[in-house]
Amino acid sequence: MFQSMEAARLEALHLAQDPCGLRAIVAIHHTRLGPALGGCRYLSYADEASAIEDAIRLARGMSRKAALAGLPLGGGKAVIIRPPYLGNRAELFEAFGRFIETLAGRYITAVDSGTSSADMDCIANQTSHVTCTTANGDPSAHTALGVFAGIRATAQARLGSDNLEGLRIAIQGLGNVGFALAEQLHAAGAELLVSDLDPGRLQLAIEQFGAQPVAAEALLTTPCDILSPCALGAVLDSRAIAHLRCAAVAGAANNPLLSEDLASELEARGILYAPDYVINAGGLIHAHLSHEGTAPGVIAAQLSRIPQRLTELFAHAQAEKRSPAWVAERMAERMLYD
Ligand code: NAD
């Protein structure tokens, strides 16, 4: 475990259990720039080691996301291992809230895969170090807004125009972010190719946006202009990259590349990659600023900087003959460690 912590330069790893069924992990990656804010996942894992790895990997990404978005925050992430049977969900999240309170503000929790604003309300009964409550709102719509604007910036950089009309955009995952993104892309005139493991969500996208359904296993290799991974992470390995038939990859999923060095394989294939922690920062920006009580107009102005940041990153990468992911990583490292 210490080896993984050292490799990720993780500050601390906290574990807690409670008889109500709670088995929780909080990974705190970095707190020099501010408290570590990051979502809480509530998922089943093959084993405890996978849950810990997930928390560490995601916490590291959160530090980079906050630094590049210019937020006074560090990076952290929580994982609650979903028990096979749960008696009382509210009790579980209240127990998690007591655990967060013991960390004295070094970590602020938020919504992530498997958790909701209602869960955050339960946590808020025990600690103030929580955002994305029903009062703050779910961050997904803001993430989708940022990804939509980021896709336009990516289209401009790779295809020479930010007009999405008639572009074929393949979305993997029509969850909270993917579905809201599909709605905006449809309104902008894009042709949508979509997949989701949930047939109900797929049907809704077909009915509401005239989207073309694609089998989950075929989505990544379907011919399109832009591939938008909006499901889980690590979907692009070397083999998948070799078979991609798109001009760019730009989506909401955290860590869509199995490993960071794969960005150079995308670059070698002429596929422009919008780094995940730059394009999907909208939710974090909203979660932090709403927690601080910032006015909605100021939050909207901060969100609107995402496409500009991407455009600068793409230009920088082109000038340095490097992938945008390589440039983003170096910029984040300087901000975190210099
Ligand atoms: P979600 O759980 O609401 O949706 C994920 C969707 O993907 C589900 O509908 C699921 O059925 C589908 N899915 C899972 N595996 C799939 C597969 N192999 N093929 C097709 N569909 C599949 O999650 P979300 O909140 O929409 O987040 C999506 C991604 O964006 C996640 O990786 C998340 O970490 C990342 N992200 C989310 C936010 C946010 O504000 N919600 C912010 C930053 C990053």
mmCIF file of N, CA, C and O and ligand atoms in Angstrom, residues 41 65 112-113 139-140 143 172-178 195-198 201 216 230-233 252-254 280 283, ligand 1:
data_model
loop_
_atom_site.group_PDB
_atom_site.id
_atom_site.type_symbol
_atom_site.label_atom_id
_atom_site.label_comp_id
_atom_site.label_asym_id
_atom_site.label_seq_id
_atom_site.Cartn_x
_atom_site.Cartn_y
_atom_site.Cartn_z
ATOM 1 N N ARG A 41 -17.372 8.045 -4.009
ATOM 2 C CA ARG A 41 -17.967 6.963 -4.806
ATOM 3 C C ARG A 41 -18.612 5.945 -3.882
ATOM 4 O O ARG A 41 -18.065 5.655 -2.810
ATOM 5 N N LYS A 65 -6.813 18.618 -11.344
ATOM 6 C CA LYS A 65 -8.004 19.323 -11.813
ATOM 7 C C LYS A 65 -8.132 20.678 -11.105
ATOM 8 O O LYS A 65 -8.348 21.707 -11.741
ATOM 9 N N ASP A 112 -20.395 11.738 -6.269
ATOM 10 C CA ASP A 112 -19.648 11.044 -7.333
ATOM 11 C C ASP A 112 -20.481 9.834 -7.735
ATOM 12 O O ASP A 112 -21.629 9.702 -7.284
ATOM 13 N N SER A 113 -19.897 8.952 -8.558
ATOM 14 C CA SER A 113 -20.657 7.790 -9.028
ATOM 15 C C SER A 113 -21.279 7.047 -7.851
ATOM 16 O O SER A 113 -20.576 6.688 -6.897
ATOM 17 N N PRO A 139 -23.542 18.566 -9.184
ATOM 18 C CA PRO A 139 -22.569 19.211 -10.084
ATOM 19 C C PRO A 139 -22.645 18.757 -11.535
ATOM 20 O O PRO A 139 -22.049 19.374 -12.414
ATOM 21 N N SER A 140 -23.383 17.666 -11.803
ATOM 22 C CA SER A 140 -23.309 17.035 -13.133
ATOM 23 C C SER A 140 -23.665 17.979 -14.281
ATOM 24 O O SER A 140 -23.017 17.966 -15.332
ATOM 25 N N THR A 143 -20.738 20.056 -14.996
ATOM 26 C CA THR A 143 -19.702 19.273 -15.687
ATOM 27 C C THR A 143 -20.066 19.164 -17.164
ATOM 28 O O THR A 143 -19.219 19.374 -18.045
ATOM 29 N N GLN A 172 -20.159 7.583 -24.901
ATOM 30 C CA GLN A 172 -20.210 6.341 -24.123
ATOM 31 C C GLN A 172 -20.729 6.672 -22.724
ATOM 32 O O GLN A 172 -20.027 7.325 -21.956
ATOM 33 N N GLY A 173 -21.942 6.274 -22.419
ATOM 34 C CA GLY A 173 -22.506 6.526 -21.089
ATOM 35 C C GLY A 173 -23.448 7.706 -21.090
ATOM 36 O O GLY A 173 -23.046 8.836 -21.362
ATOM 37 N N LEU A 174 -24.729 7.417 -20.786
ATOM 38 C CA LEU A 174 -25.746 8.481 -20.762
ATOM 39 C C LEU A 174 -26.244 8.669 -19.334
ATOM 40 O O LEU A 174 -27.440 8.671 -19.073
ATOM 41 N N GLY A 175 -25.297 8.799 -18.411
ATOM 42 C CA GLY A 175 -25.661 9.009 -17.012
ATOM 43 C C GLY A 175 -25.946 10.479 -16.767
ATOM 44 O O GLY A 175 -26.368 11.207 -17.665
ATOM 45 N N ASN A 176 -25.674 10.917 -15.546
ATOM 46 C CA ASN A 176 -25.986 12.313 -15.182
ATOM 47 C C ASN A 176 -25.301 13.306 -16.105
ATOM 48 O O ASN A 176 -25.899 14.291 -16.522
ATOM 49 N N VAL A 177 -24.041 13.060 -16.431
ATOM 50 C CA VAL A 177 -23.311 13.997 -17.295
ATOM 51 C C VAL A 177 -23.609 13.709 -18.766
ATOM 52 O O VAL A 177 -23.948 14.616 -19.536
ATOM 53 N N GLY A 178 -23.480 12.424 -19.162
ATOM 54 C CA GLY A 178 -23.613 12.056 -20.572
ATOM 55 C C GLY A 178 -24.956 12.458 -21.159
ATOM 56 O O GLY A 178 -25.027 12.936 -22.297
ATOM 57 N N SER A 195 -24.193 4.884 -26.456
ATOM 58 C CA SER A 195 -24.323 3.566 -25.819
ATOM 59 C C SER A 195 -24.474 3.751 -24.320
ATOM 60 O O SER A 195 -23.983 4.727 -23.745
ATOM 61 N N ASP A 196 -25.211 2.837 -23.716
ATOM 62 C CA ASP A 196 -25.309 2.774 -22.255
ATOM 63 C C ASP A 196 -25.733 1.364 -21.893
ATOM 64 O O ASP A 196 -26.424 0.697 -22.673
ATOM 65 N N LEU A 197 -25.270 0.919 -20.721
ATOM 66 C CA LEU A 197 -25.639 -0.433 -20.288
ATOM 67 C C LEU A 197 -27.110 -0.476 -19.873
ATOM 68 O O LEU A 197 -27.710 -1.544 -19.820
ATOM 69 N N ASP A 198 -27.672 0.702 -19.588
ATOM 70 C CA ASP A 198 -29.063 0.799 -19.160
ATOM 71 C C ASP A 198 -29.953 1.068 -20.378
ATOM 72 O O ASP A 198 -29.918 2.164 -20.946
ATOM 73 N N ARG A 201 -32.108 4.375 -20.485
ATOM 74 C CA ARG A 201 -31.451 5.657 -20.793
ATOM 75 C C ARG A 201 -31.200 5.759 -22.293
ATOM 76 O O ARG A 201 -31.306 6.812 -22.898
ATOM 77 N N ALA A 216 -22.705 -1.491 -26.730
ATOM 78 C CA ALA A 216 -21.659 -0.997 -25.821
ATOM 79 C C ALA A 216 -20.258 -1.390 -26.292
ATOM 80 O O ALA A 216 -19.336 -0.571 -26.286
ATOM 81 N N CYS A 230 -18.027 9.059 -21.400
ATOM 82 C CA CYS A 230 -18.737 9.642 -20.246
ATOM 83 C C CYS A 230 -19.255 8.538 -19.325
ATOM 84 O O CYS A 230 -20.275 8.715 -18.646
ATOM 85 N N ALA A 231 -18.578 7.387 -19.327
ATOM 86 C CA ALA A 231 -18.990 6.299 -18.426
ATOM 87 C C ALA A 231 -17.931 6.172 -17.334
ATOM 88 O O ALA A 231 -17.709 7.129 -16.596
ATOM 89 N N LEU A 232 -17.263 5.033 -17.270
ATOM 90 C CA LEU A 232 -16.235 4.872 -16.238
ATOM 91 C C LEU A 232 -14.843 5.103 -16.823
ATOM 92 O O LEU A 232 -14.696 5.347 -18.027
ATOM 93 N N GLY A 233 -13.820 5.013 -15.978
ATOM 94 C CA GLY A 233 -12.454 5.289 -16.427
ATOM 95 C C GLY A 233 -11.792 4.067 -17.054
ATOM 96 O O GLY A 233 -12.385 2.989 -17.165
ATOM 97 N N ALA A 252 -16.294 13.365 -20.378
ATOM 98 C CA ALA A 252 -16.358 13.667 -18.944
ATOM 99 C C ALA A 252 -15.621 12.659 -18.071
ATOM 100 O O ALA A 252 -15.221 12.991 -16.952
ATOM 101 N N ALA A 253 -15.454 11.429 -18.554
ATOM 102 C CA ALA A 253 -14.940 10.367 -17.683
ATOM 103 C C ALA A 253 -13.576 10.734 -17.095
ATOM 104 O O ALA A 253 -12.708 11.250 -17.807
ATOM 105 N N ASN A 254 -13.413 10.459 -15.808
ATOM 106 C CA ASN A 254 -12.108 10.635 -15.177
ATOM 107 C C ASN A 254 -11.195 9.498 -15.613
ATOM 108 O O ASN A 254 -11.629 8.346 -15.692
ATOM 109 N N ASN A 280 -13.317 18.266 -17.750
ATOM 110 C CA ASN A 280 -14.444 17.899 -16.876
ATOM 111 C C ASN A 280 -14.425 18.627 -15.526
ATOM 112 O O ASN A 280 -15.054 18.191 -14.570
ATOM 113 N N GLY A 283 -17.830 20.528 -12.749
ATOM 114 C CA GLY A 283 -18.489 20.088 -11.518
ATOM 115 C C GLY A 283 -17.698 20.509 -10.286
ATOM 116 O O GLY A 283 -18.270 20.963 -9.290
HETATM 117 P P1 NAD B 1 -23.275 8.117 -13.865
HETATM 118 O O1 NAD B 1 -22.997 6.977 -12.965
HETATM 119 O O2 NAD B 1 -24.477 8.970 -13.657
HETATM 120 O O3 NAD B 1 -23.354 7.605 -15.397
HETATM 121 C C1 NAD B 1 -22.517 6.673 -15.970
HETATM 122 C C2 NAD B 1 -23.319 5.980 -17.070
HETATM 123 O O4 NAD B 1 -22.436 5.163 -17.829
HETATM 124 C C3 NAD B 1 -24.438 5.075 -16.535
HETATM 125 O O5 NAD B 1 -25.655 5.402 -17.188
HETATM 126 C C4 NAD B 1 -23.937 3.667 -16.897
HETATM 127 O O6 NAD B 1 -25.002 2.783 -17.206
HETATM 128 C C5 NAD B 1 -23.094 3.945 -18.108
HETATM 129 N N1 NAD B 1 -22.063 2.944 -18.388
HETATM 130 C C6 NAD B 1 -21.240 2.314 -17.521
HETATM 131 N N2 NAD B 1 -20.403 1.491 -18.184
HETATM 132 C C7 NAD B 1 -20.692 1.620 -19.496
HETATM 133 C C8 NAD B 1 -20.172 1.043 -20.665
HETATM 134 N N3 NAD B 1 -19.185 0.152 -20.645
HETATM 135 N N4 NAD B 1 -20.718 1.406 -21.850
HETATM 136 C C9 NAD B 1 -21.723 2.306 -21.906
HETATM 137 N N5 NAD B 1 -22.255 2.892 -20.812
HETATM 138 C C10 NAD B 1 -21.756 2.542 -19.631
HETATM 139 O O7 NAD B 1 -21.940 8.992 -13.854
HETATM 140 P P2 NAD B 1 -21.783 10.525 -14.221
HETATM 141 O O8 NAD B 1 -21.964 11.346 -13.010
HETATM 142 O O9 NAD B 1 -22.583 10.832 -15.433
HETATM 143 O O10 NAD B 1 -20.222 10.582 -14.569
HETATM 144 C C11 NAD B 1 -19.735 10.015 -15.780
HETATM 145 C C12 NAD B 1 -18.215 10.056 -15.770
HETATM 146 O O11 NAD B 1 -17.782 11.406 -15.639
HETATM 147 C C13 NAD B 1 -17.562 9.301 -14.610
HETATM 148 O O12 NAD B 1 -16.337 8.764 -15.038
HETATM 149 C C14 NAD B 1 -17.293 10.389 -13.581
HETATM 150 O O13 NAD B 1 -16.224 10.052 -12.718
HETATM 151 C C15 NAD B 1 -16.927 11.534 -14.494
HETATM 152 N N6 NAD B 1 -17.158 12.849 -13.899
HETATM 153 C C16 NAD B 1 -18.385 13.172 -13.435
HETATM 154 C C17 NAD B 1 -18.585 14.425 -12.884
HETATM 155 C C18 NAD B 1 -19.957 14.844 -12.383
HETATM 156 O O14 NAD B 1 -20.139 16.045 -12.114
HETATM 157 N N7 NAD B 1 -20.914 13.937 -12.271
HETATM 158 C C19 NAD B 1 -17.525 15.337 -12.785
HETATM 159 C C20 NAD B 1 -16.270 14.975 -13.311
HETATM 160 C C21 NAD B 1 -16.099 13.714 -13.861
#
